[in-house]
GROMACS .gro file of C-alpha atoms in nm:
model
  209
    1MET     CA    1   0.027  -0.016  -0.006
    2GLU     CA    2   0.291   0.253   0.062
    3TYR     CA    3   0.421   0.211  -0.280
    4LEU     CA    4   0.102   0.258  -0.408
    5ILE     CA    5   0.017   0.563  -0.231
    6ALA     CA    6   0.401   0.708  -0.284
    7THR     CA    7   0.471   0.576  -0.644
    8PRO     CA    8   0.148   0.487  -0.825
    9VAL     CA    9   0.246   0.499  -1.168
   10ALA     CA   10   0.545   0.271  -1.090
   11SER     CA   11   0.325   0.026  -0.915
   12LEU     CA   12   0.044   0.044  -1.226
   13ILE     CA   13   0.316  -0.045  -1.442
   14PHE     CA   14   0.463  -0.322  -1.238
   15ALA     CA   15   0.129  -0.510  -1.159
   16ILE     CA   16   0.046  -0.470  -1.553
   17THR     CA   17   0.375  -0.621  -1.677
   18LEU     CA   18   0.322  -0.951  -1.415
   19ILE     CA   19  -0.023  -1.004  -1.507
   20VAL     CA   20  -0.023  -0.951  -1.880
   21SER     CA   21   0.298  -1.132  -1.866
   22VAL     CA   22   0.188  -1.449  -1.695
   23MET     CA   23  -0.139  -1.433  -1.877
   24ALA     CA   24   0.039  -1.463  -2.218
   25PHE     CA   25   0.245  -1.759  -2.095
   26TYR     CA   26  -0.099  -1.966  -2.068
   27ASN     CA   27  -0.224  -1.794  -2.390
   28GLN     CA   28  -0.073  -1.832  -2.710
   29ASN     CA   29  -0.323  -1.615  -2.910
   30LEU     CA   30  -0.278  -1.348  -2.660
   31TYR     CA   31   0.094  -1.379  -2.690
   32GLY     CA   32   0.096  -1.320  -3.054
   33LYS     CA   33  -0.110  -1.052  -3.064
   34LEU     CA   34   0.073  -0.840  -2.846
   35MET     CA   35   0.442  -0.924  -2.974
   36LEU     CA   36   0.613  -0.691  -3.187
   37HIS     CA   37   0.646  -0.773  -3.523
   38PRO     CA   38   0.863  -0.531  -3.711
   39TYR     CA   39   0.756  -0.621  -4.055
   40ASN     CA   40   0.394  -0.563  -3.999
   41VAL     CA   41   0.467  -0.269  -3.828
   42SER     CA   42   0.638  -0.114  -4.061
   43ARG     CA   43   0.365  -0.147  -4.290
   44GLY     CA   44   0.136  -0.008  -4.083
   45HIS     CA   45   0.002  -0.330  -3.945
   46TYR     CA   46  -0.058  -0.376  -3.563
   47VAL     CA   47   0.110  -0.062  -3.473
   48TYR     CA   48   0.004  -0.078  -3.096
   49THR     CA   49   0.236  -0.405  -3.073
   50ILE     CA   50   0.490  -0.116  -3.013
   51ILE     CA   51   0.380  -0.062  -2.685
   52THR     CA   52   0.202  -0.419  -2.581
   53SER     CA   53   0.501  -0.599  -2.668
   54GLY     CA   54   0.703  -0.432  -2.350
   55PHE     CA   55   0.431  -0.585  -2.118
   56ILE     CA   56   0.496  -0.950  -2.208
   57HIS     CA   57   0.805  -1.176  -2.178
   58LYS     CA   58   0.934  -1.489  -2.317
   59ASP     CA   59   0.977  -1.677  -1.998
   60ILE     CA   60   0.968  -1.644  -1.622
   61MET     CA   61   1.325  -1.573  -1.574
   62HIS     CA   62   1.308  -1.289  -1.854
   63LEU     CA   63   1.029  -1.154  -1.670
   64ALA     CA   64   1.201  -1.191  -1.329
   65PHE     CA   65   1.484  -1.022  -1.449
   66ASN     CA   66   1.330  -0.734  -1.552
   67MET     CA   67   1.106  -0.682  -1.283
   68ILE     CA   68   1.375  -0.727  -1.016
   69SER     CA   69   1.557  -0.419  -1.244
   70PHE     CA   70   1.225  -0.248  -1.251
   71TYR     CA   71   1.195  -0.302  -0.842
   72TYR     CA   72   1.523  -0.143  -0.783
   73PHE     CA   73   1.479   0.163  -0.975
   74ALA     CA   74   1.141   0.269  -1.091
   75PHE     CA   75   1.010   0.367  -0.762
   76ALA     CA   76   1.302   0.576  -0.686
   77LEU     CA   77   1.304   0.726  -1.003
   78GLU     CA   78   0.906   0.814  -0.970
   79ALA     CA   79   0.939   0.961  -0.639
   80GLN     CA   80   1.240   1.170  -0.757
   81ILE     CA   81   1.072   1.254  -1.100
   82GLY     CA   82   0.732   1.293  -1.051
   83HIS     CA   83   0.415   1.045  -1.117
   84TRP     CA   84   0.328   1.210  -1.478
   85GLN     CA   85   0.703   1.296  -1.558
   86PHE     CA   86   0.798   0.909  -1.491
   87ALA     CA   87   0.462   0.802  -1.731
   88LEU     CA   88   0.591   0.993  -1.982
   89LEU     CA   89   0.940   0.860  -1.937
   90TYR     CA   90   0.854   0.512  -1.923
   91MET     CA   91   0.590   0.493  -2.227
   92VAL     CA   92   0.818   0.740  -2.462
   93SER     CA   93   1.117   0.541  -2.388
   94LEU     CA   94   0.919   0.203  -2.454
   95VAL     CA   95   0.831   0.320  -2.796
   96LEU     CA   96   1.162   0.494  -2.897
   97SER     CA   97   1.364   0.181  -2.792
   98ASP     CA   98   1.148   0.009  -3.045
   99MET     CA   99   1.173   0.206  -3.325
  100PRO     CA  100   1.559   0.113  -3.430
  101SER     CA  101   1.420  -0.264  -3.469
  102VAL     CA  102   1.140  -0.169  -3.633
  103LEU     CA  103   1.346   0.022  -3.889
  104LYS     CA  104   1.642  -0.243  -3.899
  105HIS     CA  105   1.412  -0.568  -3.928
  106ARG     CA  106   1.129  -0.361  -4.145
  107GLU     CA  107   1.189  -0.690  -4.401
  108ASN     CA  108   1.259  -0.953  -4.188
  109TYR     CA  109   0.948  -1.130  -4.154
  110SER     CA  110   1.075  -1.400  -3.943
  111TYR     CA  111   1.191  -1.132  -3.677
  112TYR     CA  112   0.974  -1.073  -3.350
  113SER     CA  113   1.072  -0.882  -3.031
  114LEU     CA  114   0.940  -0.835  -2.688
  115GLY     CA  115   0.951  -0.716  -2.332
  116ALA     CA  116   1.019  -0.436  -2.155
  117SER     CA  117   1.353  -0.450  -2.111
  118GLY     CA  118   1.387  -0.075  -2.318
  119ALA     CA  119   1.184   0.098  -2.094
  120ILE     CA  120   1.349  -0.030  -1.801
  121SER     CA  121   1.688   0.054  -1.944
  122ALA     CA  122   1.572   0.427  -1.968
  123VAL     CA  123   1.423   0.394  -1.602
  124VAL     CA  124   1.789   0.267  -1.504
  125PHE     CA  125   1.990   0.548  -1.670
  126GLY     CA  126   1.720   0.795  -1.570
  127ALA     CA  127   1.835   0.694  -1.204
  128ILE     CA  128   2.211   0.698  -1.299
  129LEU     CA  129   2.167   1.060  -1.338
  130TYR     CA  130   2.008   1.157  -1.011
  131TYR     CA  131   2.228   0.888  -0.829
  132PRO     CA  132   2.575   0.910  -1.029
  133THR     CA  133   2.777   0.775  -0.750
  134ALA     CA  134   2.548   0.477  -0.588
  135ARG     CA  135   2.712   0.121  -0.640
  136MET     CA  136   2.532  -0.093  -0.892
  137GLY     CA  137   2.622  -0.421  -1.018
  138ILE     CA  138   2.516  -0.708  -1.208
  139ILE     CA  139   2.286  -0.985  -1.034
  140LEU     CA  140   2.439  -1.287  -0.940
  141LEU     CA  141   2.813  -1.098  -0.945
  142PRO     CA  142   2.925  -0.967  -0.642
  143VAL     CA  143   3.120  -0.669  -0.786
  144GLN     CA  144   2.995  -0.338  -0.735
  145ILE     CA  145   3.084  -0.003  -0.949
  146PRO     CA  146   2.978   0.353  -0.911
  147ALA     CA  147   2.635   0.383  -1.135
  148TYR     CA  148   2.812   0.655  -1.353
  149ILE     CA  149   3.068   0.383  -1.464
  150PHE     CA  150   2.826   0.106  -1.491
  151GLY     CA  151   2.615   0.339  -1.734
  152ILE     CA  152   2.915   0.374  -1.945
  153LEU     CA  153   3.029   0.018  -1.946
  154TYR     CA  154   2.648  -0.050  -2.034
  155LEU     CA  155   2.656   0.161  -2.351
  156VAL     CA  156   2.957   0.044  -2.475
  157TYR     CA  157   2.864  -0.308  -2.440
  158CYS     CA  158   2.487  -0.256  -2.609
  159SER     CA  159   2.640  -0.046  -2.898
  160TYR     CA  160   2.904  -0.338  -2.975
  161ALA     CA  161   2.598  -0.635  -2.884
  162SER     CA  162   2.393  -0.454  -3.126
  163LYS     CA  163   2.651  -0.497  -3.421
  164TYR     CA  164   2.782  -0.834  -3.368
  165SER     CA  165   2.587  -1.017  -3.103
  166ARG     CA  166   2.390  -1.306  -3.266
  167ASP     CA  167   2.169  -1.391  -2.963
  168ASN     CA  168   1.823  -1.361  -2.924
  169ILE     CA  169   1.821  -1.056  -2.717
  170ASN     CA  170   1.730  -0.722  -2.851
  171HIS     CA  171   2.041  -0.517  -2.766
  172ASP     CA  172   1.900  -0.217  -2.995
  173ALA     CA  173   1.607  -0.162  -2.741
  174HIS     CA  174   1.885  -0.179  -2.435
  175LEU     CA  175   2.093   0.059  -2.609
  176TYR     CA  176   1.819   0.318  -2.752
  177GLY     CA  177   1.582   0.274  -2.419
  178ALA     CA  178   1.901   0.380  -2.216
  179LEU     CA  179   1.982   0.700  -2.451
  180SER     CA  180   1.594   0.793  -2.420
  181GLY     CA  181   1.602   0.750  -2.041
  182LEU     CA  182   1.922   1.034  -2.069
  183LEU     CA  183   1.734   1.256  -2.283
  184ILE     CA  184   1.390   1.254  -2.130
  185THR     CA  185   1.523   1.272  -1.775
  186ILE     CA  186   1.709   1.612  -1.893
  187LEU     CA  187   1.451   1.737  -2.064
  188LEU     CA  188   1.194   1.682  -1.784
  189ASN     CA  189   1.437   1.833  -1.554
  190PRO     CA  190   1.725   2.014  -1.681
  191PRO     CA  191   1.896   2.068  -1.363
  192VAL     CA  192   1.983   1.718  -1.317
  193LEU     CA  193   2.271   1.733  -1.565
  194PRO     CA  194   2.446   2.007  -1.384
  195SER     CA  195   2.372   1.799  -1.034
  196PHE     CA  196   2.517   1.496  -1.230
  197ILE     CA  197   2.839   1.639  -1.308
  198GLN     CA  198   2.873   1.825  -0.969
  199GLN     CA  199   2.848   1.477  -0.801
  200ILE     CA  200   3.099   1.247  -0.983
  201SER     CA  201   3.333   1.555  -0.978
  202ALA     CA  202   3.303   1.539  -0.602
  203ALA     CA  203   3.352   1.195  -0.570
  204ILE     CA  204   3.664   1.177  -0.806
  205GLN     CA  205   3.803   1.478  -0.592
  206SER     CA  206   3.743   1.263  -0.266
  207ILE     CA  207   3.929   0.991  -0.418
  208GLY     CA  208   4.225   1.186  -0.443
  209HIS     CA  209   4.226   1.335  -0.075
   0.00000   0.00000   0.00000
């Protein structure tokens, strides 16, 4: 109840994503209707799937990983940035993170995409702007590093993986979701950028003393 009152938008998105994802696991017809198919979307068909594909996941592990990431960052970001601002950031980033995939795979009939990773990357990077010196790491790995360094490494990896990786992960969505999150957060609250720089500068100076 505390989360619902303090951060209603993040709470609603969290609940809807869980419910719709689980429903789709047991309903292949629903699963197919909600999945992003760039070939069709680029031709003006099922355009709504640019949004609905962000509320379904490949399997339980995919859902769990995204929801854990969402839990750690989304509620703090909404409390910091505001309710409608968080809703705008999440939904616009969800769309923007999918557009490169639509363009890249518009002639590939066999390509499909799903998951909230693009929007969640935006949330993570919005949070990094506010808390650049917080410690961050990857689940299952004990090493933690400052958030701004994690962000740089993440962008470098996603950029490389989007060009050369042959796995089934939509690295383009991760990359452009992160960039969308940075841009939209700064547009919504311009003072966050000088504060981000100041926090990093102070952290670096403290190392030298």
